[in-house]
Amino acid sequence: MTVVLNQSFTGVGIGAVLLLVALGLTLTFGQMGVINMAHGEFIMAGAYTAYVLQRSVDGTGLSLLLALPPAFLVAGTIGALLEWLLVRRLYARPLDTLLVTWGVSLMLQQLARDVFGAPNVQTRAPDLLTGNVSVAGVTLAANRLAILGLALLSVLALTLVLRLTPLGRRIRAVVQNRDLAEVSGIATERVDRTTFFIGSGLAGVAGVALTLVGPIGPTMGTNYIVDAFLVVVVGGIGQLKGSVITAFALGVLQSVLEYSTTVSVAKVAVLVAIVAFLQWRPQGLYTLRTRSLA
Amino acid sequence: MTTTAPPGPASATTRPRASTPRRLRAPAAFLLGAVLLLGAAPLALPDSRLNLLAKYLCYAIVAVGVSLAWGRGGLLVLGQGVFFGLGGYAMAMHLKLADAATAGERLPDFMLLYGSSDTLPWWWQPFADPAFALAMTVLLPMTVAGLLGFLVFRRRVKGAYFAILSQALAAALSIWLVGQQATTGGTNGLTGIQGFFGYDLADPVNQRMVYFVIAVALLLLMAAARQLFVSRYGELLVAVRDSEERVRFLGYDPANVKLVAYVVAAGMAGLAGALFVPAVGIISPALIGIVPSIGFVIGAAVGGRASLVGAVLGAVAVAWAQSTLSDAFPAAWTYLQGLLFVLVVGFLPGGLASLGALRRTRRRAPASVRAAAPTTSAVATASTKETA
Amino acid sequence: MSGAALTVRNLRVTFDGFTAVDGVDLDIAPGDLRFLIGPNGAGKTTLVDAVTGLVRATGSVRFGDEELLGRPVHRIARLGIGRTFQTATVFEQLTVEQNLDIAAGAGRGAWTMLRRRRAVPERVERALETTGLADLRDRPAGVLAHGQKQWLEIGMLLVQDVRLLLLDEPVAGMSHEEREATGELLRRVGEDHTVVVIEHDMDFMRAFARSVTVLHAGKVLSEGSVAEVRADAEVQEVYLGRASVVAGEG
């Protein structure tokens, strides 16, 4: 029983990481349809922001918390810049966007190598987050718990922004009918850029969180990017709740499979499960039904 | 009452499709390519360079398939590394077994080193048979592509979803291979291959032979792909790319049309992987994961995805630049590679091949095409002719 | 007259609780030139979508002896049912002739598919003449004018060898001359095909319809000859804008 619980919690932990890295994509890919392969490098930018801050401010673990806003800003700004320079010219060609942003991701990785060096670096976690927490005989890693909290908090914040603020209403209007939104006086270009800014900023937040569970390096983003896209694909385009459910489901599945087989076999099995799932729901878990062709 | 239309004067006759010089252009280009690859290159290049060229030509073979599936069919195949790898591993498994047999061992060298068991895994055993292994280099990738394509296209999973899934497949295969150290060589892959069907690969003469095999394979596959491009199937594939739904209403199942292109491209990648092994002497997870898989698409994109020759030249050029520049200026090369990709894909989607085509069309058709087209009068006259 | 009758019984299409087609019965005899009219949202296009397999529906749609509901789109097309769309969809990168050749080829074997197109099939040549596009055969379809694209679509249906043509607003956005020409084309096509046309344009309908079905709020409101339908009081109400009265009844 404890094994099952432990394994499920490990899965929830993996799911929280997946959710956090995929959350920005639910905006840029899910809402705007942009396949941004440089999203992984925005995560990296957030992680390096935390690293720089920790070295220059005080060197203790608490600076990770302080790093969240600047990481959001740094990654968001790079994202908005990318949108302005390239992505907006390619809205009609989603597959080309994928390749172009991959070129950008190559350059950003090299930039990180030139600035911070090729070897991985580490941040120091706050003492509070280094140990384990025991609840009812189940051992929970404190850092995973913190990531889970951050992920849920981010989802909550994003939901509130989309539901309640004028900006959120504009974002949803543009997604549902761009032309109508435009003639209704919404500056769609600005909404696009803002959406991209928030989506990329969330990658920065994810980057700070990832420093708790692994090293910071130029290629850290590539390890997560494909999994993050899979979460959005399975969750369903434009549906936040789909991504949330999917992230945790994939996390638990991965962890259970890892326990019963090996990490590498689990990876393949999860992919097989995803392809099988898409047989049942090709548009993902939640879809917006429309009448339009194609 | 008349029938719908009386046969017009031009109907049912074969119209001349192209003037003679244009019809001869493709065979002439093919001949030129053959002379360059089979005659000039072996004479002009020292052995080490020729060996490198052999490696680039393997990438070019993958690019032929990419050009078919992506350029014509619009299927962004981001997981060609999987098929390249399946072909490569199938070939390398056989060659490792053959090497072991020559050395008098029961197992390939890495298994003796890492393996926990002293018997050959069951799924290795059939690869001792050369015919089986050779067939598998192509059939294995085609089967995997057929299975995935069938499931994915049938449910109309397309565009970005398909690209991401094929990418995930590349990631999964390379991770799986790394995890199976004892039976696949893990991160190292299958290395140190010495013989190729009885020929010693250390001998430069035999390396030349491998080069010729690869060059001939490339030329033949290019000819086959060209036939597909100009065939009715090729036209249908473009139609599916541009409007899948419309094709469905004409009575075709677009899933099958796409499946053919995907499976053929996978077979080509598999063969390329198989030929890569004797030319380079290694196949490993690092050669088939996400990054090399995107690399296969880059070359085709830079040269021109829809143009067969463009894709092939692009693949060779990018591979050449990669190995030449990345040694001398590693950082600068990465920036250049990224920039090249951003600029070409973003602002010249037809690739470098479209530069030539662009100039040609500008010269030929200066006036607005639409202005020259008769509109209603044609239908009107056609109708009066028949109601009369 | 060759061809089979289209028999629709109790057809119902629902989108997330909204019923777009609500129990429609429809009989279209072979050789008919039927116009489907009705205000926006009446369910005309959805009806055609259901018949051609684009949306799921309940009830029954038979073409001759074959039940269509539940079959995939391309199988329905192969039974001899073709359609056009409100916005002309042709393969813009391909030439007019290539468009027609593809439309003519759904039954081709692998060997034919793998070879180059050399001779122009007679059917294609005839369709080029019928639609008046013979001079434009080597043009990419993307550069055609709007009306020409619609004719090309109709030509594609002709070479596809369909027995039933379903045309969704074929004259929308056309000039007066283009409408006339399209009407003539329809009349000639109607001589040996069954044709169903969705249309808003009343003048166009009066000039070319053989019979008319009026849809309103997903139901059949009236059916008959042009004169009969025009005399129908309910139809007049709907088209005079007092639609709510009728909707309240159904």
mmCIF file of C-alpha atoms in Angstrom, chain B residues 226-387:
data_model
loop_
_atom_site.group_PDB
_atom_site.id
_atom_site.type_symbol
_atom_site.label_atom_id
_atom_site.label_comp_id
_atom_site.label_asym_id
_atom_site.label_seq_id
_atom_site.Cartn_x
_atom_site.Cartn_y
_atom_site.Cartn_z
ATOM 1 C CA ARG B 226 11.061 11.606 -59.518
ATOM 2 C CA GLN B 227 8.754 9.077 -61.090
ATOM 3 C CA LEU B 228 6.496 9.392 -58.040
ATOM 4 C CA PHE B 229 6.625 13.195 -58.273
ATOM 5 C CA VAL B 230 5.463 13.328 -61.881
ATOM 6 C CA SER B 231 3.009 10.456 -61.613
ATOM 7 C CA ARG B 232 -0.704 10.791 -61.016
ATOM 8 C CA TYR B 233 0.033 9.787 -57.445
ATOM 9 C CA GLY B 234 2.341 12.780 -57.109
ATOM 10 C CA GLU B 235 -0.398 15.128 -58.272
ATOM 11 C CA LEU B 236 -2.848 13.506 -55.885
ATOM 12 C CA LEU B 237 -0.374 13.901 -53.029
ATOM 13 C CA VAL B 238 -0.131 17.631 -53.681
ATOM 14 C CA ALA B 239 -3.923 17.773 -53.771
ATOM 15 C CA VAL B 240 -4.091 16.044 -50.395
ATOM 16 C CA ARG B 241 -1.532 18.466 -48.995
ATOM 17 C CA ASP B 242 -3.494 21.485 -50.185
ATOM 18 C CA SER B 243 -7.002 20.310 -49.313
ATOM 19 C CA GLU B 244 -7.373 16.959 -47.674
ATOM 20 C CA GLU B 245 -11.106 17.342 -47.121
ATOM 21 C CA ARG B 246 -11.801 18.101 -50.754
ATOM 22 C CA VAL B 247 -9.948 14.979 -51.861
ATOM 23 C CA ARG B 248 -12.135 12.934 -49.567
ATOM 24 C CA PHE B 249 -15.247 14.221 -51.345
ATOM 25 C CA LEU B 250 -13.785 13.059 -54.633
ATOM 26 C CA GLY B 251 -13.896 9.484 -53.392
ATOM 27 C CA TYR B 252 -10.293 9.016 -52.240
ATOM 28 C CA ASP B 253 -9.192 8.139 -48.750
ATOM 29 C CA PRO B 254 -6.457 10.707 -48.039
ATOM 30 C CA ALA B 255 -5.157 8.545 -45.192
ATOM 31 C CA ASN B 256 -3.938 5.985 -47.729
ATOM 32 C CA VAL B 257 -2.384 8.632 -49.961
ATOM 33 C CA LYS B 258 -0.385 10.029 -47.055
ATOM 34 C CA LEU B 259 0.466 6.591 -45.756
ATOM 35 C CA VAL B 260 2.181 5.660 -49.023
ATOM 36 C CA ALA B 261 4.390 8.764 -48.926
ATOM 37 C CA TYR B 262 5.225 8.264 -45.270
ATOM 38 C CA VAL B 263 6.073 4.586 -45.657
ATOM 39 C CA VAL B 264 8.185 5.163 -48.762
ATOM 40 C CA ALA B 265 10.071 7.960 -46.999
ATOM 41 C CA ALA B 266 10.628 5.654 -44.023
ATOM 42 C CA GLY B 267 11.957 2.902 -46.285
ATOM 43 C CA MET B 268 14.416 5.332 -47.856
ATOM 44 C CA ALA B 269 15.580 6.515 -44.430
ATOM 45 C CA GLY B 270 16.007 2.883 -43.387
ATOM 46 C CA LEU B 271 18.141 2.086 -46.405
ATOM 47 C CA ALA B 272 20.189 5.227 -45.763
ATOM 48 C CA GLY B 273 20.789 4.095 -42.194
ATOM 49 C CA ALA B 274 21.825 0.653 -43.388
ATOM 50 C CA LEU B 275 24.335 2.109 -45.845
ATOM 51 C CA PHE B 276 25.579 4.600 -43.252
ATOM 52 C CA VAL B 277 26.862 1.748 -41.066
ATOM 53 C CA PRO B 278 29.567 0.358 -43.405
ATOM 54 C CA ALA B 279 30.530 3.883 -44.506
ATOM 55 C CA VAL B 280 30.992 5.297 -40.997
ATOM 56 C CA GLY B 281 31.343 2.160 -38.921
ATOM 57 C CA ILE B 282 28.898 3.114 -36.173
ATOM 58 C CA ILE B 283 25.231 3.535 -35.362
ATOM 59 C CA SER B 284 24.249 5.025 -32.017
ATOM 60 C CA PRO B 285 21.315 6.692 -30.243
ATOM 61 C CA ALA B 286 22.958 10.089 -30.672
ATOM 62 C CA LEU B 287 22.606 9.679 -34.449
ATOM 63 C CA ILE B 288 18.868 9.089 -34.409
ATOM 64 C CA GLY B 289 17.301 11.195 -31.629
ATOM 65 C CA ILE B 290 15.369 14.438 -31.827
ATOM 66 C CA VAL B 291 18.244 16.667 -32.890
ATOM 67 C CA PRO B 292 19.538 14.546 -35.795
ATOM 68 C CA SER B 293 15.932 13.926 -36.822
ATOM 69 C CA ILE B 294 15.390 17.649 -37.215
ATOM 70 C CA GLY B 295 18.756 17.754 -38.939
ATOM 71 C CA PHE B 296 17.406 15.474 -41.669
ATOM 72 C CA VAL B 297 14.669 18.008 -42.342
ATOM 73 C CA ILE B 298 17.030 21.017 -42.238
ATOM 74 C CA GLY B 299 19.044 19.985 -45.251
ATOM 75 C CA ALA B 300 15.919 19.458 -47.330
ATOM 76 C CA ALA B 301 14.481 22.777 -46.123
ATOM 77 C CA VAL B 302 17.595 24.763 -46.944
ATOM 78 C CA GLY B 303 17.982 23.261 -50.391
ATOM 79 C CA GLY B 304 14.279 23.297 -51.195
ATOM 80 C CA ARG B 305 11.786 20.866 -49.760
ATOM 81 C CA ALA B 306 9.655 20.515 -52.875
ATOM 82 C CA SER B 307 12.579 20.135 -55.259
ATOM 83 C CA LEU B 308 14.229 16.751 -55.326
ATOM 84 C CA VAL B 309 17.629 17.998 -56.463
ATOM 85 C CA GLY B 310 17.383 20.961 -54.107
ATOM 86 C CA ALA B 311 16.700 18.722 -51.115
ATOM 87 C CA VAL B 312 19.590 16.387 -51.995
ATOM 88 C CA LEU B 313 22.089 19.195 -52.551
ATOM 89 C CA GLY B 314 20.860 20.945 -49.415
ATOM 90 C CA ALA B 315 21.384 17.818 -47.328
ATOM 91 C CA VAL B 316 24.917 17.334 -48.658
ATOM 92 C CA ALA B 317 25.800 21.008 -48.261
ATOM 93 C CA VAL B 318 24.509 21.285 -44.695
ATOM 94 C CA ALA B 319 26.254 18.058 -43.688
ATOM 95 C CA TRP B 320 29.461 19.270 -45.290
ATOM 96 C CA ALA B 321 29.250 22.661 -43.573
ATOM 97 C CA GLN B 322 28.465 20.949 -40.291
ATOM 98 C CA SER B 323 31.555 18.773 -40.283
ATOM 99 C CA THR B 324 33.868 21.390 -41.769
ATOM 100 C CA LEU B 325 32.824 24.434 -39.796
ATOM 101 C CA SER B 326 31.808 22.834 -36.520
ATOM 102 C CA ASP B 327 35.377 21.656 -35.936
ATOM 103 C CA ALA B 328 36.964 24.987 -36.762
ATOM 104 C CA PHE B 329 34.402 27.355 -35.255
ATOM 105 C CA PRO B 330 31.982 25.395 -33.065
ATOM 106 C CA ALA B 331 30.196 28.409 -31.576
ATOM 107 C CA ALA B 332 30.015 30.413 -34.774
ATOM 108 C CA TRP B 333 28.709 27.400 -36.660
ATOM 109 C CA THR B 334 25.822 26.908 -34.243
ATOM 110 C CA TYR B 335 24.774 30.529 -34.612
ATOM 111 C CA LEU B 336 25.107 30.286 -38.364
ATOM 112 C CA GLN B 337 23.089 27.082 -38.472
ATOM 113 C CA GLY B 338 20.299 28.598 -36.420
ATOM 114 C CA LEU B 339 20.317 31.795 -38.435
ATOM 115 C CA LEU B 340 20.365 29.935 -41.740
ATOM 116 C CA PHE B 341 17.367 27.962 -40.645
ATOM 117 C CA VAL B 342 15.440 30.994 -39.441
ATOM 118 C CA LEU B 343 16.132 32.941 -42.618
ATOM 119 C CA VAL B 344 15.552 30.179 -45.151
ATOM 120 C CA VAL B 345 12.467 28.577 -43.627
ATOM 121 C CA GLY B 346 11.028 31.871 -42.464
ATOM 122 C CA PHE B 347 11.603 33.988 -45.504
ATOM 123 C CA LEU B 348 12.394 31.609 -48.361
ATOM 124 C CA PRO B 349 10.155 28.607 -47.727
ATOM 125 C CA GLY B 350 10.962 27.129 -51.124
ATOM 126 C CA GLY B 351 14.603 26.904 -50.094
ATOM 127 C CA LEU B 352 17.573 27.896 -52.212
ATOM 128 C CA ALA B 353 16.104 25.965 -55.151
ATOM 129 C CA SER B 354 13.275 28.499 -55.328
ATOM 130 C CA LEU B 355 15.729 31.292 -56.103
ATOM 131 C CA GLY B 356 16.248 29.891 -59.582
ATOM 132 C CA ALA B 357 12.574 29.165 -60.138
ATOM 133 C CA LEU B 358 11.676 32.651 -58.961
ATOM 134 C CA ARG B 359 13.900 34.218 -61.588
ATOM 135 C CA ARG B 360 12.479 32.006 -64.318
ATOM 136 C CA THR B 361 8.836 32.808 -63.609
ATOM 137 C CA ARG B 362 9.519 36.537 -63.342
ATOM 138 C CA ARG B 363 11.041 36.462 -66.788
ATOM 139 C CA ARG B 364 8.269 34.430 -68.343
ATOM 140 C CA ALA B 365 5.031 35.890 -67.086
ATOM 141 C CA PRO B 366 5.188 39.629 -66.620
ATOM 142 C CA ALA B 367 1.488 40.473 -67.023
ATOM 143 C CA SER B 368 -1.270 39.589 -64.638
ATOM 144 C CA VAL B 369 -2.384 36.057 -65.333
ATOM 145 C CA ARG B 370 -5.951 36.673 -64.423
ATOM 146 C CA ALA B 371 -6.405 39.521 -66.868
ATOM 147 C CA ALA B 372 -5.709 37.208 -69.782
ATOM 148 C CA ALA B 373 -8.329 34.658 -68.761
ATOM 149 C CA PRO B 374 -11.665 34.787 -70.528
ATOM 150 C CA THR B 375 -14.467 34.616 -68.014
ATOM 151 C CA THR B 376 -18.137 34.173 -68.654
ATOM 152 C CA SER B 377 -18.012 34.266 -72.423
ATOM 153 C CA ALA B 378 -16.510 30.807 -72.575
ATOM 154 C CA VAL B 379 -19.328 29.208 -70.658
ATOM 155 C CA ALA B 380 -21.872 31.261 -72.500
ATOM 156 C CA THR B 381 -20.635 30.196 -75.927
ATOM 157 C CA ALA B 382 -20.301 26.611 -74.830
ATOM 158 C CA SER B 383 -23.895 26.617 -73.713
ATOM 159 C CA THR B 384 -25.331 28.247 -76.786
ATOM 160 C CA LYS B 385 -23.508 25.731 -78.905
ATOM 161 C CA GLU B 386 -25.293 22.905 -77.174
ATOM 162 C CA THR B 387 -28.769 24.306 -76.761
#
